[in-house]
Structure formats: C-alpha cells, structure tokens
Amino acid sequence: MDTFRPRTRTESKALHRRSMTALGRLSLFCLDRARRSSDLLAELARWRGTVEDVLAAPTGVAALGAVLRYILEASETTAEQVQQLTRELGPRGEEAFMTAAQILRAEGKAEGKAEGKAEVLIKLLELKFGGVPAAAVTRILNAPVTDLDRWVERVITATTLDDVMTG
C-alpha cells in the first residue's frame, strides 16, 4: 500500500506533486499535520493554491467545509484563526467556514441537549425512587437522545426504575 507521511518540508513538497485530486492532497496533509503542527495555519498558507483548487471545484464549498471542520476539531487552531484564513479566500472561502461552523454548532447543541436531558432524567429518578445506582447513571449519561426522551416519558407512570429503563 502506498502510504505517505510528510515529516519534513521536502516531504510536504512531494505531497504537493502527487497524482491525486487537490482535495485528496489537502486531506492527507491535514490528517498528517493537524494534530502535530505548532503552527498549522502557517503550514496551510503554503498550500493556498491547493486550498483554492479545492474551493474552485463544483462541490468545493462543502469539501473545504469538511476539511475546516477537521482542522477545528483536531488542531489547536482557533475558529477565529481559521475564519481569517477563509476571509482571504473570498466569499466561497467564508461560506466554507460558515458550513463547518454550523455543523460544529449543531453537534454541540445536540450534545448539550443530550447532557441536559440526562441530568433532568437522573434528577427525576432520584426524586421518584430515591438513589439511582451508578450503573443506571452511566447508562443514562451514555444513552442517545431518543432513549432519554422515552425514559423521561416513562418516569410519570413507572413504579420502579426498571419500568423506566426497560425496553
């Protein structure tokens, strides 16, 4: 299998020359450097042509948005720094940033919503049944929102903790 891990500037230049799409090259670069780079944006600035090529593709805004989302999640780079980079790319670059930011916000809201529901459910169970076993608390904290919704509804009519969390 042909693997490439750019460790030096020379290897990074070799990645630029590889025969693959701009998105492929940019993705490999980000996968390799995002978690380890002390200044990812400076490195990314040397890839501006590749970034512009990605953005110029028909699905470029969505593609660059996915890359930016990865950068925001995997690196120490702040949203403000990434936004400054995308401003320099023009309106499509800014749109790609907004796409990434909206997805991250939506994921954060969903995560916050689940945490809030879990806390409410635990409080309701404590009020109705007394203490809640640690295993039940762990299950609740790791449950998807659909299960939490179902369990909250069952608290009203349940006579035991098992009635709430079974099925």
Short mmCIF file of N, CA and C in Angstrom, two decimals:
data_model
loop_
_atom_site.label_atom_id
_atom_site.label_comp_id
_atom_site.label_asym_id
_atom_site.label_seq_id
_atom_site.Cartn_x
_atom_site.Cartn_y
_atom_site.Cartn_z
N MET A 1 0.84 -1.18 0.00
CA MET A 1 0.00 0.00 0.00
C MET A 1 0.88 1.24 0.00
N ASP A 2 0.53 2.21 -0.79
CA ASP A 2 1.30 3.44 -0.91
C ASP A 2 0.88 4.41 0.19
N THR A 3 1.72 4.55 1.21
CA THR A 3 1.40 5.50 2.27
C THR A 3 2.41 6.62 2.24
N PHE A 4 1.99 7.77 2.67
CA PHE A 4 2.87 8.92 2.66
C PHE A 4 2.63 9.74 3.91
N ARG A 5 3.67 10.01 4.63
CA ARG A 5 3.56 10.80 5.85
C ARG A 5 4.59 11.91 5.79
N PRO A 6 4.20 13.09 5.37
CA PRO A 6 5.18 14.17 5.28
C PRO A 6 5.68 14.60 6.65
N ARG A 7 6.94 14.42 6.89
CA ARG A 7 7.54 14.81 8.16
C ARG A 7 8.40 16.07 8.01
N THR A 8 8.83 16.32 6.81
CA THR A 8 9.69 17.47 6.57
C THR A 8 9.09 18.31 5.47
N ARG A 9 9.66 19.47 5.30
CA ARG A 9 9.20 20.36 4.24
C ARG A 9 9.40 19.71 2.86
N THR A 10 10.48 18.97 2.72
CA THR A 10 10.75 18.28 1.46
C THR A 10 9.65 17.26 1.17
N GLU A 11 9.27 16.49 2.20
CA GLU A 11 8.20 15.51 2.01
C GLU A 11 6.88 16.21 1.72
N SER A 12 6.65 17.35 2.34
CA SER A 12 5.43 18.11 2.09
C SER A 12 5.38 18.56 0.64
N LYS A 13 6.51 18.98 0.10
CA LYS A 13 6.56 19.35 -1.32
C LYS A 13 6.25 18.15 -2.21
N ALA A 14 6.73 16.98 -1.81
CA ALA A 14 6.46 15.76 -2.58
C ALA A 14 4.96 15.47 -2.59
N LEU A 15 4.30 15.72 -1.49
CA LEU A 15 2.86 15.51 -1.41
C LEU A 15 2.14 16.44 -2.39
N HIS A 16 2.60 17.67 -2.49
CA HIS A 16 2.02 18.61 -3.45
C HIS A 16 2.06 18.07 -4.87
N ARG A 17 3.09 17.32 -5.21
CA ARG A 17 3.27 16.83 -6.57
C ARG A 17 2.58 15.49 -6.84
N ARG A 18 2.02 14.87 -5.82
CA ARG A 18 1.40 13.55 -6.02
C ARG A 18 0.24 13.63 -7.00
N SER A 19 0.03 12.55 -7.69
CA SER A 19 -1.04 12.48 -8.67
C SER A 19 -2.34 12.10 -7.97
N MET A 20 -3.07 13.09 -7.54
CA MET A 20 -4.38 12.90 -6.92
C MET A 20 -5.10 14.23 -6.95
N THR A 21 -6.34 14.24 -6.56
CA THR A 21 -7.10 15.48 -6.56
C THR A 21 -6.55 16.44 -5.52
N ALA A 22 -6.88 17.70 -5.69
CA ALA A 22 -6.47 18.71 -4.71
C ALA A 22 -7.06 18.38 -3.34
N LEU A 23 -8.31 17.93 -3.32
CA LEU A 23 -8.94 17.56 -2.05
C LEU A 23 -8.20 16.39 -1.41
N GLY A 24 -7.79 15.43 -2.20
CA GLY A 24 -7.03 14.29 -1.67
C GLY A 24 -5.72 14.73 -1.04
N ARG A 25 -4.98 15.59 -1.76
CA ARG A 25 -3.70 16.09 -1.23
C ARG A 25 -3.91 16.90 0.04
N LEU A 26 -4.90 17.80 0.02
CA LEU A 26 -5.16 18.64 1.18
C LEU A 26 -5.61 17.79 2.38
N SER A 27 -6.43 16.80 2.13
CA SER A 27 -6.90 15.92 3.20
C SER A 27 -5.74 15.15 3.83
N LEU A 28 -4.87 14.58 2.99
CA LEU A 28 -3.71 13.87 3.53
C LEU A 28 -2.82 14.79 4.35
N PHE A 29 -2.61 15.99 3.83
CA PHE A 29 -1.80 16.96 4.57
C PHE A 29 -2.41 17.24 5.94
N CYS A 30 -3.70 17.52 5.97
CA CYS A 30 -4.36 17.85 7.24
C CYS A 30 -4.38 16.66 8.20
N LEU A 31 -4.62 15.48 7.68
CA LEU A 31 -4.60 14.29 8.54
C LEU A 31 -3.23 14.11 9.18
N ASP A 32 -2.20 14.41 8.44
CA ASP A 32 -0.85 14.25 8.96
C ASP A 32 -0.44 15.37 9.90
N ARG A 33 -0.81 16.59 9.59
CA ARG A 33 -0.25 17.74 10.32
C ARG A 33 -1.16 18.36 11.38
N ALA A 34 -2.46 18.22 11.29
CA ALA A 34 -3.38 18.96 12.16
C ALA A 34 -3.11 18.72 13.65
N ARG A 35 -2.88 17.51 14.04
CA ARG A 35 -2.69 17.20 15.47
C ARG A 35 -1.28 17.50 15.97
N ARG A 36 -0.30 17.63 15.05
CA ARG A 36 1.08 17.76 15.48
C ARG A 36 1.72 19.11 15.20
N SER A 37 1.12 19.90 14.35
CA SER A 37 1.75 21.15 13.94
C SER A 37 1.65 22.20 15.04
N SER A 38 2.74 22.92 15.23
CA SER A 38 2.71 24.02 16.19
C SER A 38 2.13 25.29 15.55
N ASP A 39 2.09 25.35 14.23
CA ASP A 39 1.51 26.48 13.52
C ASP A 39 0.89 25.99 12.21
N LEU A 40 -0.24 25.33 12.34
CA LEU A 40 -0.90 24.72 11.19
C LEU A 40 -1.26 25.76 10.13
N LEU A 41 -1.70 26.94 10.55
CA LEU A 41 -2.09 27.94 9.55
C LEU A 41 -0.91 28.42 8.71
N ALA A 42 0.25 28.53 9.32
CA ALA A 42 1.44 28.91 8.54
C ALA A 42 1.76 27.82 7.52
N GLU A 43 1.65 26.57 7.94
CA GLU A 43 1.89 25.47 7.00
C GLU A 43 0.82 25.47 5.91
N LEU A 44 -0.42 25.70 6.33
CA LEU A 44 -1.53 25.70 5.38
C LEU A 44 -1.40 26.85 4.38
N ALA A 45 -0.81 27.96 4.81
CA ALA A 45 -0.62 29.10 3.90
C ALA A 45 0.23 28.70 2.70
N ARG A 46 1.16 27.78 2.91
CA ARG A 46 2.00 27.31 1.79
C ARG A 46 1.19 26.42 0.84
N TRP A 47 0.02 26.01 1.27
CA TRP A 47 -0.86 25.17 0.47
C TRP A 47 -2.01 25.97 -0.13
N ARG A 48 -1.90 27.27 -0.14
CA ARG A 48 -3.00 28.12 -0.58
C ARG A 48 -3.51 27.74 -1.98
N GLY A 49 -2.61 27.47 -2.88
CA GLY A 49 -3.02 27.09 -4.24
C GLY A 49 -3.88 25.83 -4.22
N THR A 50 -3.50 24.87 -3.41
CA THR A 50 -4.28 23.64 -3.31
C THR A 50 -5.64 23.91 -2.68
N VAL A 51 -5.64 24.76 -1.64
CA VAL A 51 -6.90 25.13 -1.00
C VAL A 51 -7.82 25.82 -2.01
N GLU A 52 -7.27 26.71 -2.81
CA GLU A 52 -8.06 27.40 -3.83
C GLU A 52 -8.57 26.43 -4.89
N ASP A 53 -7.76 25.42 -5.23
CA ASP A 53 -8.21 24.40 -6.19
C ASP A 53 -9.39 23.60 -5.63
N VAL A 54 -9.31 23.26 -4.35
CA VAL A 54 -10.42 22.55 -3.71
C VAL A 54 -11.67 23.41 -3.77
N LEU A 55 -11.53 24.66 -3.42
CA LEU A 55 -12.67 25.58 -3.37
C LEU A 55 -13.27 25.83 -4.74
N ALA A 56 -12.47 25.75 -5.79
CA ALA A 56 -12.94 26.02 -7.15
C ALA A 56 -13.79 24.88 -7.72
N ALA A 57 -13.70 23.71 -7.13
CA ALA A 57 -14.46 22.56 -7.63
C ALA A 57 -15.96 22.81 -7.43
N PRO A 58 -16.81 22.13 -8.23
CA PRO A 58 -18.26 22.33 -8.09
C PRO A 58 -18.78 22.12 -6.66
N THR A 59 -18.20 21.16 -5.94
CA THR A 59 -18.61 20.91 -4.55
C THR A 59 -17.55 21.41 -3.58
N GLY A 60 -16.81 22.41 -4.02
CA GLY A 60 -15.68 22.92 -3.25
C GLY A 60 -16.02 23.51 -1.90
N VAL A 61 -17.13 24.21 -1.80
CA VAL A 61 -17.50 24.82 -0.53
C VAL A 61 -17.73 23.72 0.52
N ALA A 62 -18.48 22.70 0.15
CA ALA A 62 -18.75 21.60 1.09
C ALA A 62 -17.46 20.85 1.42
N ALA A 63 -16.63 20.61 0.40
CA ALA A 63 -15.39 19.87 0.60
C ALA A 63 -14.45 20.64 1.54
N LEU A 64 -14.27 21.92 1.27
CA LEU A 64 -13.40 22.72 2.13
C LEU A 64 -14.01 22.85 3.52
N GLY A 65 -15.33 22.93 3.59
CA GLY A 65 -16.01 22.98 4.90
C GLY A 65 -15.68 21.75 5.73
N ALA A 66 -15.64 20.58 5.09
CA ALA A 66 -15.30 19.34 5.80
C ALA A 66 -13.85 19.37 6.28
N VAL A 67 -12.95 19.87 5.46
CA VAL A 67 -11.54 19.98 5.85
C VAL A 67 -11.40 20.96 7.01
N LEU A 68 -12.09 22.08 6.93
CA LEU A 68 -12.00 23.08 8.00
C LEU A 68 -12.57 22.54 9.31
N ARG A 69 -13.64 21.79 9.20
CA ARG A 69 -14.22 21.18 10.40
C ARG A 69 -13.20 20.25 11.06
N TYR A 70 -12.52 19.46 10.25
CA TYR A 70 -11.49 18.58 10.80
C TYR A 70 -10.39 19.40 11.47
N ILE A 71 -9.95 20.47 10.83
CA ILE A 71 -8.91 21.31 11.41
C ILE A 71 -9.36 21.86 12.76
N LEU A 72 -10.60 22.32 12.84
CA LEU A 72 -11.11 22.89 14.09
C LEU A 72 -11.22 21.84 15.19
N GLU A 73 -11.55 20.62 14.82
CA GLU A 73 -11.70 19.56 15.82
C GLU A 73 -10.37 18.93 16.21
N ALA A 74 -9.43 18.85 15.28
CA ALA A 74 -8.21 18.08 15.53
C ALA A 74 -7.01 18.91 15.96
N SER A 75 -7.04 20.20 15.71
CA SER A 75 -5.85 21.01 15.98
C SER A 75 -6.13 22.03 17.08
N GLU A 76 -5.08 22.73 17.43
CA GLU A 76 -5.19 23.81 18.43
C GLU A 76 -5.57 25.13 17.76
N THR A 77 -5.81 25.11 16.48
CA THR A 77 -6.16 26.31 15.73
C THR A 77 -7.54 26.78 16.15
N THR A 78 -7.68 28.07 16.42
CA THR A 78 -8.97 28.61 16.86
C THR A 78 -9.87 28.90 15.67
N ALA A 79 -11.16 29.00 15.96
CA ALA A 79 -12.13 29.34 14.91
C ALA A 79 -11.81 30.71 14.31
N GLU A 80 -11.37 31.64 15.14
CA GLU A 80 -11.04 32.98 14.64
C GLU A 80 -9.88 32.94 13.65
N GLN A 81 -8.88 32.10 13.93
CA GLN A 81 -7.74 31.97 13.02
C GLN A 81 -8.18 31.35 11.69
N VAL A 82 -9.01 30.33 11.76
CA VAL A 82 -9.48 29.68 10.54
C VAL A 82 -10.36 30.64 9.75
N GLN A 83 -11.18 31.40 10.46
CA GLN A 83 -12.05 32.35 9.77
C GLN A 83 -11.22 33.41 9.05
N GLN A 84 -10.14 33.86 9.64
CA GLN A 84 -9.27 34.84 8.98
C GLN A 84 -8.70 34.26 7.68
N LEU A 85 -8.27 33.01 7.75
CA LEU A 85 -7.76 32.34 6.55
C LEU A 85 -8.82 32.29 5.47
N THR A 86 -10.03 31.93 5.83
CA THR A 86 -11.10 31.79 4.83
C THR A 86 -11.53 33.14 4.27
N ARG A 87 -11.45 34.19 5.06
CA ARG A 87 -11.76 35.54 4.55
C ARG A 87 -10.84 35.89 3.39
N GLU A 88 -9.58 35.48 3.52
CA GLU A 88 -8.60 35.76 2.47
C GLU A 88 -8.92 35.01 1.18
N LEU A 89 -9.72 33.96 1.28
CA LEU A 89 -10.09 33.16 0.10
C LEU A 89 -11.32 33.71 -0.61
N GLY A 90 -11.97 34.72 -0.03
CA GLY A 90 -13.13 35.32 -0.66
C GLY A 90 -14.44 34.73 -0.18
N PRO A 91 -15.54 35.11 -0.84
CA PRO A 91 -16.87 34.70 -0.39
C PRO A 91 -17.07 33.18 -0.30
N ARG A 92 -16.53 32.42 -1.25
CA ARG A 92 -16.69 30.95 -1.17
C ARG A 92 -15.91 30.38 0.01
N GLY A 93 -14.77 30.96 0.30
CA GLY A 93 -13.99 30.53 1.47
C GLY A 93 -14.74 30.81 2.75
N GLU A 94 -15.35 31.99 2.83
CA GLU A 94 -16.15 32.33 4.01
C GLU A 94 -17.36 31.41 4.14
N GLU A 95 -17.95 31.07 3.01
CA GLU A 95 -19.09 30.15 3.03
C GLU A 95 -18.66 28.77 3.54
N ALA A 96 -17.47 28.33 3.14
CA ALA A 96 -16.95 27.03 3.62
C ALA A 96 -16.75 27.08 5.13
N PHE A 97 -16.24 28.20 5.63
CA PHE A 97 -16.07 28.33 7.08
C PHE A 97 -17.42 28.28 7.78
N MET A 98 -18.40 28.99 7.24
CA MET A 98 -19.73 29.00 7.86
C MET A 98 -20.34 27.60 7.86
N THR A 99 -20.12 26.85 6.79
CA THR A 99 -20.61 25.47 6.72
C THR A 99 -20.00 24.65 7.85
N ALA A 100 -18.70 24.74 8.03
CA ALA A 100 -18.02 24.00 9.10
C ALA A 100 -18.51 24.45 10.47
N ALA A 101 -18.62 25.76 10.66
CA ALA A 101 -19.05 26.29 11.95
C ALA A 101 -20.48 25.88 12.29
N GLN A 102 -21.36 25.89 11.30
CA GLN A 102 -22.75 25.49 11.54
C GLN A 102 -22.85 24.03 11.95
N ILE A 103 -22.08 23.17 11.31
CA ILE A 103 -22.09 21.75 11.66
C ILE A 103 -21.57 21.57 13.08
N LEU A 104 -20.50 22.24 13.43
CA LEU A 104 -19.94 22.12 14.78
C LEU A 104 -20.92 22.65 15.82
N ARG A 105 -21.60 23.76 15.51
CA ARG A 105 -22.60 24.30 16.45
C ARG A 105 -23.74 23.31 16.63
N ALA A 106 -24.23 22.74 15.54
CA ALA A 106 -25.33 21.78 15.61
C ALA A 106 -24.93 20.56 16.43
N GLU A 107 -23.71 20.08 16.23
CA GLU A 107 -23.24 18.94 17.02
C GLU A 107 -23.14 19.31 18.49
N GLY A 108 -22.66 20.51 18.77
CA GLY A 108 -22.55 20.97 20.16
C GLY A 108 -23.91 21.10 20.82
N LYS A 109 -24.89 21.62 20.06
CA LYS A 109 -26.25 21.74 20.61
C LYS A 109 -26.84 20.37 20.89
N ALA A 110 -26.65 19.44 19.98
CA ALA A 110 -27.18 18.09 20.19
C ALA A 110 -26.52 17.44 21.39
N GLU A 111 -25.22 17.64 21.53
CA GLU A 111 -24.50 17.09 22.67
C GLU A 111 -24.99 17.73 23.96
N GLY A 112 -25.15 19.05 23.95
CA GLY A 112 -25.65 19.76 25.12
C GLY A 112 -27.07 19.36 25.46
N LYS A 113 -27.89 19.14 24.43
CA LYS A 113 -29.27 18.72 24.63
C LYS A 113 -29.33 17.36 25.33
N ALA A 114 -28.50 16.42 24.88
CA ALA A 114 -28.46 15.09 25.48
C ALA A 114 -27.99 15.19 26.93
N GLU A 115 -26.96 15.98 27.19
CA GLU A 115 -26.46 16.13 28.55
C GLU A 115 -27.53 16.71 29.46
N GLY A 116 -28.23 17.72 28.97
CA GLY A 116 -29.29 18.34 29.77
C GLY A 116 -30.42 17.38 30.07
N LYS A 117 -30.83 16.61 29.07
CA LYS A 117 -31.90 15.62 29.28
C LYS A 117 -31.46 14.55 30.27
N ALA A 118 -30.21 14.11 30.16
CA ALA A 118 -29.70 13.08 31.07
C ALA A 118 -29.73 13.60 32.50
N GLU A 119 -29.32 14.84 32.71
CA GLU A 119 -29.34 15.42 34.06
C GLU A 119 -30.75 15.51 34.60
N VAL A 120 -31.69 15.93 33.77
CA VAL A 120 -33.09 16.02 34.19
C VAL A 120 -33.63 14.63 34.54
N LEU A 121 -33.34 13.66 33.71
CA LEU A 121 -33.82 12.30 33.97
C LEU A 121 -33.26 11.76 35.29
N ILE A 122 -32.00 11.95 35.53
CA ILE A 122 -31.40 11.48 36.78
C ILE A 122 -32.06 12.16 37.97
N LYS A 123 -32.31 13.45 37.87
CA LYS A 123 -32.98 14.19 38.96
C LYS A 123 -34.39 13.65 39.19
N LEU A 124 -35.14 13.42 38.12
CA LEU A 124 -36.50 12.88 38.25
C LEU A 124 -36.49 11.49 38.90
N LEU A 125 -35.54 10.66 38.49
CA LEU A 125 -35.44 9.32 39.07
C LEU A 125 -35.08 9.38 40.56
N GLU A 126 -34.19 10.29 40.91
CA GLU A 126 -33.84 10.46 42.33
C GLU A 126 -35.05 10.90 43.14
N LEU A 127 -35.82 11.84 42.61
CA LEU A 127 -37.00 12.32 43.33
C LEU A 127 -38.06 11.24 43.47
N LYS A 128 -38.22 10.43 42.43
CA LYS A 128 -39.28 9.43 42.45
C LYS A 128 -38.88 8.15 43.19
N PHE A 129 -37.64 7.70 42.99
CA PHE A 129 -37.24 6.39 43.52
C PHE A 129 -36.14 6.46 44.58
N GLY A 130 -35.69 7.63 44.95
CA GLY A 130 -34.57 7.73 45.88
C GLY A 130 -33.27 7.71 45.09
N GLY A 131 -32.27 7.01 45.58
CA GLY A 131 -30.97 6.94 44.90
C GLY A 131 -31.06 6.22 43.57
N VAL A 132 -30.15 6.57 42.67
CA VAL A 132 -30.07 5.92 41.36
C VAL A 132 -28.72 5.19 41.32
N PRO A 133 -28.75 3.87 41.08
CA PRO A 133 -27.49 3.12 41.04
C PRO A 133 -26.51 3.69 40.01
N ALA A 134 -25.22 3.55 40.31
CA ALA A 134 -24.18 4.07 39.42
C ALA A 134 -24.28 3.50 38.01
N ALA A 135 -24.63 2.22 37.90
CA ALA A 135 -24.76 1.60 36.57
C ALA A 135 -25.86 2.28 35.76
N ALA A 136 -26.96 2.64 36.42
CA ALA A 136 -28.05 3.32 35.73
C ALA A 136 -27.63 4.72 35.31
N VAL A 137 -26.91 5.42 36.18
CA VAL A 137 -26.42 6.77 35.85
C VAL A 137 -25.51 6.71 34.64
N THR A 138 -24.59 5.74 34.62
CA THR A 138 -23.68 5.58 33.48
C THR A 138 -24.46 5.31 32.21
N ARG A 139 -25.44 4.43 32.30
CA ARG A 139 -26.26 4.10 31.12
C ARG A 139 -26.98 5.35 30.61
N ILE A 140 -27.53 6.13 31.52
CA ILE A 140 -28.25 7.35 31.15
C ILE A 140 -27.31 8.35 30.49
N LEU A 141 -26.14 8.55 31.08
CA LEU A 141 -25.20 9.54 30.55
C LEU A 141 -24.67 9.15 29.16
N ASN A 142 -24.71 7.87 28.83
CA ASN A 142 -24.21 7.41 27.53
C ASN A 142 -25.32 7.10 26.54
N ALA A 143 -26.56 7.34 26.93
CA ALA A 143 -27.71 6.99 26.08
C ALA A 143 -27.95 8.03 24.99
N PRO A 144 -28.46 7.57 23.85
CA PRO A 144 -28.85 8.53 22.80
C PRO A 144 -30.09 9.32 23.23
N VAL A 145 -30.30 10.45 22.61
CA VAL A 145 -31.42 11.33 22.96
C VAL A 145 -32.76 10.61 22.84
N THR A 146 -32.90 9.73 21.85
CA THR A 146 -34.19 9.02 21.68
C THR A 146 -34.52 8.18 22.91
N ASP A 147 -33.52 7.50 23.48
CA ASP A 147 -33.76 6.72 24.70
C ASP A 147 -34.09 7.63 25.86
N LEU A 148 -33.36 8.73 25.98
CA LEU A 148 -33.62 9.68 27.07
C LEU A 148 -35.05 10.20 27.01
N ASP A 149 -35.51 10.55 25.82
CA ASP A 149 -36.88 11.04 25.65
C ASP A 149 -37.89 10.00 26.12
N ARG A 150 -37.68 8.76 25.69
CA ARG A 150 -38.59 7.67 26.06
C ARG A 150 -38.59 7.44 27.57
N TRP A 151 -37.42 7.48 28.18
CA TRP A 151 -37.32 7.24 29.62
C TRP A 151 -37.94 8.37 30.43
N VAL A 152 -37.77 9.60 29.99
CA VAL A 152 -38.38 10.74 30.70
C VAL A 152 -39.90 10.60 30.70
N GLU A 153 -40.46 10.19 29.58
CA GLU A 153 -41.92 10.00 29.50
C GLU A 153 -42.39 8.89 30.44
N ARG A 154 -41.60 7.85 30.59
CA ARG A 154 -41.99 6.71 31.43
C ARG A 154 -41.92 7.01 32.92
N VAL A 155 -41.14 7.99 33.32
CA VAL A 155 -40.99 8.30 34.76
C VAL A 155 -42.35 8.57 35.39
N ILE A 156 -43.24 9.19 34.66
CA ILE A 156 -44.54 9.59 35.20
C ILE A 156 -45.36 8.38 35.64
N THR A 157 -45.37 7.32 34.85
CA THR A 157 -46.24 6.17 35.16
C THR A 157 -45.50 4.99 35.77
N ALA A 158 -44.19 4.99 35.76
CA ALA A 158 -43.41 3.85 36.24
C ALA A 158 -43.51 3.70 37.76
N THR A 159 -43.45 2.45 38.20
CA THR A 159 -43.45 2.19 39.64
C THR A 159 -42.06 1.76 40.12
N THR A 160 -41.18 1.40 39.17
CA THR A 160 -39.80 1.03 39.52
C THR A 160 -38.84 1.63 38.49
N LEU A 161 -37.59 1.65 38.85
CA LEU A 161 -36.55 2.12 37.94
C LEU A 161 -36.49 1.22 36.68
N ASP A 162 -36.67 -0.07 36.88
CA ASP A 162 -36.68 -0.99 35.73
C ASP A 162 -37.81 -0.68 34.76
N ASP A 163 -38.97 -0.26 35.28
CA ASP A 163 -40.09 0.11 34.40
C ASP A 163 -39.70 1.27 33.48
N VAL A 164 -38.87 2.16 33.98
CA VAL A 164 -38.45 3.32 33.18
C VAL A 164 -37.49 2.89 32.09
N MET A 165 -36.50 2.09 32.44
CA MET A 165 -35.37 1.85 31.55
C MET A 165 -35.41 0.53 30.78
N THR A 166 -36.46 -0.23 30.92
CA THR A 166 -36.57 -1.49 30.18
C THR A 166 -37.29 -1.25 28.87
N GLY A 167 -36.73 -1.86 27.82
CA GLY A 167 -37.38 -1.82 26.51
C GLY A 167 -37.24 -0.59 25.73
#
